[in-house]
PDB file of C-alpha atoms in Angstrom:
ATOM      1  CA  MET V 990     -11.829  -6.632-290.813  1.00 50.00           C
ATOM      2  CA  ASN V 991     -14.625  -4.880-292.677  1.00 51.00           C
ATOM      3  CA  ARG V 992     -13.574  -3.980-296.294  1.00 54.00           C
ATOM      4  CA  SER V 993     -14.923  -1.041-298.174  1.00 58.00           C
ATOM      5  CA  PRO V 994     -17.581  -1.783-300.806  1.00 56.00           C
ATOM      6  CA  ARG V 995     -15.184  -0.082-303.469  1.00 61.00           C
ATOM      7  CA  THR V 996     -12.403  -2.450-302.416  1.00 58.00           C
ATOM      8  CA  CYS V 997     -14.901  -5.561-302.550  1.00 57.00           C
ATOM      9  CA  ARG V 998     -16.175  -4.468-305.987  1.00 63.00           C
ATOM     10  CA  ARG V 999     -12.838  -4.214-307.487  1.00 64.00           C
ATOM     11  CA  TRP V1000     -12.016  -7.766-306.297  1.00 62.00           C
ATOM     12  CA  ARG V1001     -15.115  -9.360-307.401  1.00 58.00           C
ATOM     13  CA  ARG V1002     -14.699  -7.918-310.653  1.00 61.00           C
ATOM     14  CA  ARG V1003     -11.342  -9.634-310.980  1.00 61.00           C
ATOM     15  CA  LEU V1004     -13.066 -12.991-309.872  1.00 56.00           C
ATOM     16  CA  LYS V1005     -16.274 -12.624-311.962  1.00 54.00           C
ATOM     17  CA  SER V1006     -14.609 -14.090-315.306  1.00 52.00           C
ATOM     18  CA  SER V1007     -12.865 -17.088-313.698  1.00 48.00           C
ATOM     19  CA  SER V1008     -14.268 -20.466-314.673  1.00 44.00           C
ATOM     20  CA  ASP V1009     -13.516 -21.729-310.913  1.00 50.00           C
ATOM     21  CA  ALA V1010     -16.830 -21.405-309.033  1.00 48.00           C
ATOM     22  CA  ALA V1011     -15.046 -21.712-305.589  1.00 47.00           C
ATOM     23  CA  LEU V1012     -12.557 -19.178-306.767  1.00 49.00           C
ATOM     24  CA  ALA V1013     -15.381 -16.681-307.571  1.00 48.00           C
ATOM     25  CA  SER V1014     -16.802 -17.436-303.936  1.00 49.00           C
ATOM     26  CA  ILE V1015     -13.884 -15.856-302.468  1.00 48.00           C
ATOM     27  CA  LEU V1016     -15.401 -12.618-301.449  1.00 45.00           C
ATOM     28  CA  PRO V1017     -18.893 -13.259-300.059  1.00 41.00           C
ATOM     29  CA  THR V1018     -21.249 -10.845-301.441  1.00 40.00           C
ATOM     30  CA  SER V1019     -22.699  -9.759-297.893  1.00 37.00           C
ATOM     31  CA  ARG V1020     -19.509  -8.381-296.760  1.00 40.00           C
ATOM     32  CA  CYS V1021     -19.392  -6.171-299.939  1.00 39.00           C
ATOM     33  CA  SER V1022     -22.984  -4.847-299.199  1.00 38.00           C
ATOM     34  CA  ALA V1023     -23.477  -1.452-297.417  1.00 40.00           C
ATOM     35  CA  SER V1024     -26.440  -0.702-295.479  1.00 41.00           C
ATOM     36  CA  PRO V1025     -28.473   2.278-296.414  1.00 42.00           C
ATOM     37  CA  SER V1026     -28.506   3.668-292.849  1.00 42.00           C
ATOM     38  CA  ALA V1027     -24.970   3.058-292.380  1.00 43.00           C
ATOM     39  CA  SER V1028     -22.550   5.749-292.271  1.00 41.00           C
ATOM     40  CA  PRO V1029     -20.465   6.250-295.519  1.00 40.00           C
ATOM     41  CA  PRO V1030     -17.696   3.845-295.814  1.00 40.00           C
ATOM     42  CA  ARG V1031     -14.103   4.923-295.307  1.00 43.00           C
ATOM     43  CA  CYS V1032     -11.747   4.578-298.121  1.00 41.00           C
ATOM     44  CA  ASN V1033      -9.798   1.297-297.400  1.00 40.00           C
ATOM     45  CA  ARG V1034      -6.290   3.057-297.743  1.00 39.00           C
ATOM     46  CA  ARG V1035      -3.473   3.923-295.445  1.00 38.00           C
ATOM     47  CA  ARG V1036      -1.456   7.218-295.499  1.00 36.00           C
ATOM     48  CA  ILE V1037       1.902   5.816-294.911  1.00 33.00           C
ATOM     49  CA  ALA V1038       4.010   9.147-294.784  1.00 35.00           C
ATOM     50  CA  SER V1039       3.700  12.643-295.092  1.00 35.00           C
ATOM     51  CA  THR V1040       6.544  15.252-295.258  1.00 35.00           C
ATOM     52  CA  ARG V1041       4.626  18.672-295.106  1.00 35.00           C
ATOM     53  CA  SER V1042       5.790  20.899-292.784  1.00 35.00           C
ATOM     54  CA  LYS V1043       3.007  22.596-290.127  1.00 38.00           C
ATOM     55  CA  THR V1044       4.459  26.145-290.747  1.00 35.00           C
ATOM     56  CA  ALA V1045       4.907  25.791-294.720  1.00 39.00           C
ATOM     57  CA  THR V1046       2.717  28.403-296.363  1.00 38.00           C
ATOM     58  CA  ASN V1047       3.556  28.521-300.150  1.00 40.00           C
ATOM     59  CA  GLN V1048       4.733  24.821-300.440  1.00 41.00           C
ATOM     60  CA  PRO V1049       3.466  22.538-302.986  1.00 39.00           C
ATOM     61  CA  LEU V1050       1.356  19.517-301.396  1.00 37.00           C
ATOM     62  CA  PRO V1051       3.515  16.745-300.664  1.00 39.00           C
ATOM     63  CA  SER V1052       3.632  13.444-302.471  1.00 34.00           C
ATOM     64  CA  LEU V1053       1.966  10.802-300.364  1.00 34.00           C
ATOM     65  CA  ARG V1054       2.587   6.906-300.580  1.00 35.00           C
ATOM     66  CA  ILE V1055      -0.764   5.311-300.495  1.00 39.00           C
ATOM     67  CA  GLU V1056      -0.860   1.542-300.230  1.00 45.00           C
ATOM     68  CA  LEU V1057      -4.415  -0.249-301.477  1.00 50.00           C
ATOM     69  CA  MET V1058      -4.572  -3.304-298.784  1.00 74.00           C
ATOM     70  CA  LEU V1059      -5.838  -6.782-300.404  1.00 90.00           C
ATOM     71  CA  PRO V1060      -8.836  -7.995-298.936  1.00 91.00           C
ATOM     72  CA  ASP V1061      -8.191 -10.902-296.141  1.00 92.00           C
ATOM     73  CA  ASP V1062     -10.017 -13.317-298.330  1.00 93.00           C
ATOM     74  CA  ILE V1063      -7.325 -13.058-301.091  1.00 95.00           C
ATOM     75  CA  LEU V1064      -4.508 -13.212-298.569  1.00 96.00           C
ATOM     76  CA  PHE V1065      -6.024 -16.453-297.007  1.00 96.00           C
ATOM     77  CA  ALA V1066      -7.135 -18.048-299.980  1.00 97.00           C
ATOM     78  CA  PRO V1067      -5.780 -21.391-300.978  1.00 97.00           C
ATOM     79  CA  VAL V1068      -2.431 -21.479-302.634  1.00 97.00           C
ATOM     80  CA  ARG V1069      -4.446 -22.860-306.007  1.00 97.00           C
ATOM     81  CA  GLN V1070      -6.795 -20.136-305.965  1.00 97.00           C
ATOM     82  CA  GLN V1071      -4.145 -17.342-305.494  1.00 98.00           C
ATOM     83  CA  GLY V1072      -2.160 -19.007-308.324  1.00 98.00           C
ATOM     84  CA  ASP V1073      -5.101 -18.973-310.756  1.00 97.00           C
ATOM     85  CA  LEU V1074      -5.447 -15.394-309.923  1.00 97.00           C
ATOM     86  CA  ILE V1075      -1.815 -14.636-310.689  1.00 98.00           C
ATOM     87  CA  ARG V1076      -2.256 -17.005-314.010  1.00 97.00           C
ATOM     88  CA  THR V1077      -5.062 -15.163-315.486  1.00 97.00           C
ATOM     89  CA  LYS V1078      -3.618 -11.596-314.519  1.00 96.00           C
ATOM     90  CA  LYS V1079      -5.967 -10.723-312.137  1.00 96.00           C
ATOM     91  CA  LEU V1080      -3.578 -10.571-309.194  1.00 97.00           C
ATOM     92  CA  SER V1081       0.188  -9.303-309.497  1.00 98.00           C
ATOM     93  CA  PRO V1082       2.839 -11.111-307.741  1.00 98.00           C
ATOM     94  CA  VAL V1083       4.130  -7.722-306.659  1.00 98.00           C
ATOM     95  CA  GLU V1084       1.114  -6.568-304.933  1.00 97.00           C
ATOM     96  CA  LEU V1085       0.623  -9.998-303.219  1.00 98.00           C
ATOM     97  CA  THR V1086       3.971  -9.966-301.939  1.00 98.00           C
ATOM     98  CA  ASP V1087       3.823  -6.510-300.915  1.00 98.00           C
ATOM     99  CA  ALA V1088       0.702  -7.364-298.944  1.00 97.00           C
ATOM    100  CA  TYR V1089       2.469 -10.283-297.325  1.00 97.00           C
ATOM    101  CA  LEU V1090       5.492  -8.108-296.533  1.00 97.00           C
ATOM    102  CA  ASP V1091       3.589  -5.516-294.732  1.00 96.00           C
ATOM    103  CA  ARG V1092       1.732  -8.336-292.260  1.00 95.00           C
ATOM    104  CA  LEU V1093       4.913  -9.917-291.687  1.00 96.00           C
ATOM    105  CA  ASP V1094       6.478  -6.567-290.729  1.00 94.00           C
ATOM    106  CA  LYS V1095       3.480  -5.699-288.483  1.00 94.00           C
ATOM    107  CA  PHE V1096       2.646  -9.336-287.069  1.00 94.00           C
ATOM    108  CA  GLY V1097       5.896 -11.029-287.087  1.00 92.00           C
ATOM    109  CA  PRO V1098       7.563  -9.350-283.944  1.00 90.00           C
ATOM    110  CA  LYS V1099       4.073  -9.680-282.000  1.00 93.00           C
ATOM    111  CA  LEU V1100       3.899 -13.519-282.693  1.00 94.00           C
ATOM    112  CA  GLY V1101       7.753 -14.594-282.485  1.00 93.00           C
ATOM    113  CA  ALA V1102       7.396 -16.358-285.923  1.00 93.00           C
ATOM    114  CA  VAL V1103       9.802 -14.735-287.949  1.00 96.00           C
ATOM    115  CA  VAL V1104      13.801 -14.514-287.752  1.00 96.00           C
ATOM    116  CA  THR V1105      14.345 -12.741-291.059  1.00 97.00           C
ATOM    117  CA  ILE V1106      12.429 -10.922-293.493  1.00 98.00           C
ATOM    118  CA  THR V1107      13.988 -11.130-296.780  1.00 98.00           C
ATOM    119  CA  ALA V1108      12.179  -7.942-298.177  1.00 98.00           C
ATOM    120  CA  ASP V1109      14.891  -7.133-300.985  1.00 98.00           C
ATOM    121  CA  LEU V1110      15.334 -10.477-302.418  1.00 98.00           C
ATOM    122  CA  ALA V1111      11.264 -11.049-302.220  1.00 98.00           C
ATOM    123  CA  LYS V1112      10.675  -7.712-304.187  1.00 98.00           C
ATOM    124  CA  LYS V1113      13.152  -8.756-306.770  1.00 98.00           C
ATOM    125  CA  GLU V1114      11.838 -12.487-307.279  1.00 99.00           C
ATOM    126  CA  ALA V1115       8.211 -11.040-307.346  1.00 99.00           C
ATOM    127  CA  LYS V1116       9.138  -8.252-310.133  1.00 98.00           C
ATOM    128  CA  ALA V1117      10.803 -10.870-312.107  1.00 98.00           C
ATOM    129  CA  ALA V1118       7.717 -13.228-311.597  1.00 99.00           C
ATOM    130  CA  ALA V1119       5.424 -10.615-312.832  1.00 98.00           C
ATOM    131  CA  ASP V1120       7.765  -9.583-315.914  1.00 98.00           C
ATOM    132  CA  GLU V1121       7.702 -13.316-316.873  1.00 98.00           C
ATOM    133  CA  ILE V1122       4.033 -13.887-316.618  1.00 98.00           C
ATOM    134  CA  ALA V1123       3.290 -10.572-318.494  1.00 97.00           C
ATOM    135  CA  GLY V1124       5.668 -12.020-321.192  1.00 97.00           C
ATOM    136  CA  GLY V1125       3.665 -15.285-321.625  1.00 97.00           C
ATOM    137  CA  LYS V1126       6.025 -17.352-319.405  1.00 97.00           C
ATOM    138  CA  TYR V1127       4.100 -19.143-316.705  1.00 98.00           C
ATOM    139  CA  ARG V1128       6.145 -21.635-314.790  1.00 98.00           C
ATOM    140  CA  GLY V1129       3.190 -23.318-312.938  1.00 98.00           C
ATOM    141  CA  PRO V1130       0.975 -23.087-309.711  1.00 97.00           C
ATOM    142  CA  LEU V1131       3.725 -21.624-307.575  1.00 99.00           C
ATOM    143  CA  HIS V1132       4.912 -18.931-310.061  1.00 99.00           C
ATOM    144  CA  GLY V1133       4.586 -15.576-307.963  1.00 99.00           C
ATOM    145  CA  ILE V1134       3.353 -17.275-304.888  1.00 99.00           C
ATOM    146  CA  PRO V1135       5.126 -15.988-301.481  1.00 99.00           C
ATOM    147  CA  TYR V1136       6.546 -18.387-299.146  1.00 99.00           C
ATOM    148  CA  GLY V1137       8.523 -18.648-295.935  1.00 98.00           C
ATOM    149  CA  VAL V1138      11.167 -21.491-294.873  1.00 98.00           C
ATOM    150  CA  LYS V1139      12.065 -22.604-291.289  1.00 97.00           C
ATOM    151  CA  ASP V1140      15.468 -21.136-290.158  1.00 97.00           C
ATOM    152  CA  LEU V1141      16.996 -24.697-290.121  1.00 97.00           C
ATOM    153  CA  ILE V1142      16.915 -24.655-294.123  1.00 98.00           C
ATOM    154  CA  ALA V1143      19.741 -22.942-295.838  1.00 98.00           C
ATOM    155  CA  THR V1144      19.381 -20.055-298.079  1.00 98.00           C
ATOM    156  CA  LYS V1145      22.177 -18.476-299.853  1.00 98.00           C
ATOM    157  CA  GLY V1146      23.576 -15.305-298.487  1.00 98.00           C
ATOM    158  CA  ILE V1147      20.772 -14.974-295.872  1.00 98.00           C
ATOM    159  CA  PRO V1148      21.527 -15.695-292.227  1.00 97.00           C
ATOM    160  CA  THR V1149      20.356 -19.502-291.322  1.00 98.00           C
ATOM    161  CA  THR V1150      20.695 -19.548-287.394  1.00 97.00           C
ATOM    162  CA  TRP V1151      19.376 -22.840-286.722  1.00 96.00           C
ATOM    163  CA  GLY V1152      17.314 -21.257-283.893  1.00 94.00           C
ATOM    164  CA  ALA V1153      20.527 -20.895-281.808  1.00 95.00           C
ATOM    165  CA  GLU V1154      22.313 -17.914-280.736  1.00 94.00           C
ATOM    166  CA  PRO V1155      25.707 -19.429-281.362  1.00 96.00           C
ATOM    167  CA  TYR V1156      24.718 -19.213-285.001  1.00 97.00           C
ATOM    168  CA  ARG V1157      23.244 -15.905-285.433  1.00 95.00           C
ATOM    169  CA  ASN V1158      25.476 -14.472-288.179  1.00 95.00           C
ATOM    170  CA  GLN V1159      25.928 -18.079-290.079  1.00 98.00           C
ATOM    171  CA  VAL V1160      25.353 -17.612-293.765  1.00 98.00           C
ATOM    172  CA  PHE V1161      25.811 -20.434-296.205  1.00 98.00           C
ATOM    173  CA  ASP V1162      27.074 -19.937-299.973  1.00 98.00           C
ATOM    174  CA  TYR V1163      24.291 -22.114-301.353  1.00 98.00           C
ATOM    175  CA  ASP V1164      20.525 -23.045-301.141  1.00 98.00           C
ATOM    176  CA  ALA V1165      18.859 -25.885-299.651  1.00 99.00           C
ATOM    177  CA  THR V1166      17.277 -28.266-302.711  1.00 99.00           C
ATOM    178  CA  VAL V1167      14.008 -27.164-301.438  1.00 98.00           C
ATOM    179  CA  VAL V1168      14.698 -23.445-301.860  1.00 99.00           C
ATOM    180  CA  THR V1169      16.388 -24.216-305.325  1.00 99.00           C
ATOM    181  CA  LYS V1170      13.190 -26.093-306.673  1.00 99.00           C
ATOM    182  CA  LEU V1171      10.886 -23.451-305.118  1.00 99.00           C
ATOM    183  CA  ARG V1172      12.753 -20.750-306.811  1.00 98.00           C
ATOM    184  CA  GLN V1173      12.722 -22.786-310.344  1.00 98.00           C
ATOM    185  CA  ALA V1174       9.098 -22.916-309.652  1.00 99.00           C
ATOM    186  CA  GLY V1175       8.991 -18.924-309.680  1.00 99.00           C
ATOM    187  CA  ALA V1176       7.969 -19.125-306.085  1.00 99.00           C
ATOM    188  CA  VAL V1177       8.927 -15.776-304.022  1.00 99.00           C
ATOM    189  CA  LEU V1178      10.787 -16.090-300.519  1.00 99.00           C
ATOM    190  CA  VAL V1179       9.782 -13.652-297.987  1.00 98.00           C
ATOM    191  CA  ALA V1180      10.942 -14.770-294.772  1.00 98.00           C
ATOM    192  CA  LYS V1181      12.890 -17.090-292.536  1.00 98.00           C
ATOM    193  CA  LEU V1182      10.715 -18.221-290.171  1.00 96.00           C
ATOM    194  CA  ALA V1183      11.587 -19.113-286.204  1.00 94.00           C
ATOM    195  CA  MET V1184      12.138 -22.575-284.683  1.00 92.00           C
ATOM    196  CA  VAL V1185      13.275 -24.247-281.496  1.00 91.00           C
ATOM    197  CA  GLU V1186      16.820 -24.338-281.126  1.00 92.00           C
ATOM    198  CA  LEU V1187      18.876 -26.792-283.367  1.00 93.00           C
ATOM    199  CA  ALA V1188      15.359 -28.356-284.304  1.00 90.00           C
ATOM    200  CA  GLY V1189      14.995 -29.728-281.049  1.00 85.00           C
ATOM    201  CA  GLY V1190      11.166 -30.579-281.486  1.00 70.00           C
ATOM    202  CA  PHE V1191       9.864 -29.244-277.992  1.00 65.00           C
ATOM    203  CA  GLY V1192       8.835 -26.250-276.037  1.00 59.00           C
ATOM    204  CA  TYR V1193       7.725 -24.121-279.072  1.00 54.00           C
ATOM    205  CA  GLY V1194       4.267 -23.257-280.203  1.00 56.00           C
ATOM    206  CA  HIS V1195       4.615 -22.308-283.738  1.00 51.00           C
TER     207      HIS V1195
END
């Protein structure tokens, strides 16, 4: 997916001061350059909603919710590199989480890989992580990093279906140990992921 020069320059400025050479190479220069003969780049922003009536005449312009999409190079970067960006405050856990939630909503149903998107919880945990980091409390390399767990794993207050229809509405009042440890590390739960029924281990491609 092509990214506008403005978006790429923005992220290269964020990466420029990093001491990690591998981190600084996340955005290849060739993807950020624009050919002089090319048509003007389109702004990499998506208009999400507009409430303006076609018949309105003397109405004020409506407010639009504009989302700046993160480059794929950031979204597909290794966790260690994302963690470095968060630690050095070049990337916010909130914007990273929002970007993944957007992709889950867009591609999850098509791929059949997602059972539950935990958007409200994810936004709450991402905001908490951002506030802690801004206040000087950094828990470690998973702080502010979004993740998903298979729907075999217990999550408090969130359906855990084990991939089986009879357990569609099953909800536990506790978290599995792995979820507890990830939360303690500051990671952000964004989704419960699809699995074969009762972890049968066959006939599933994800």
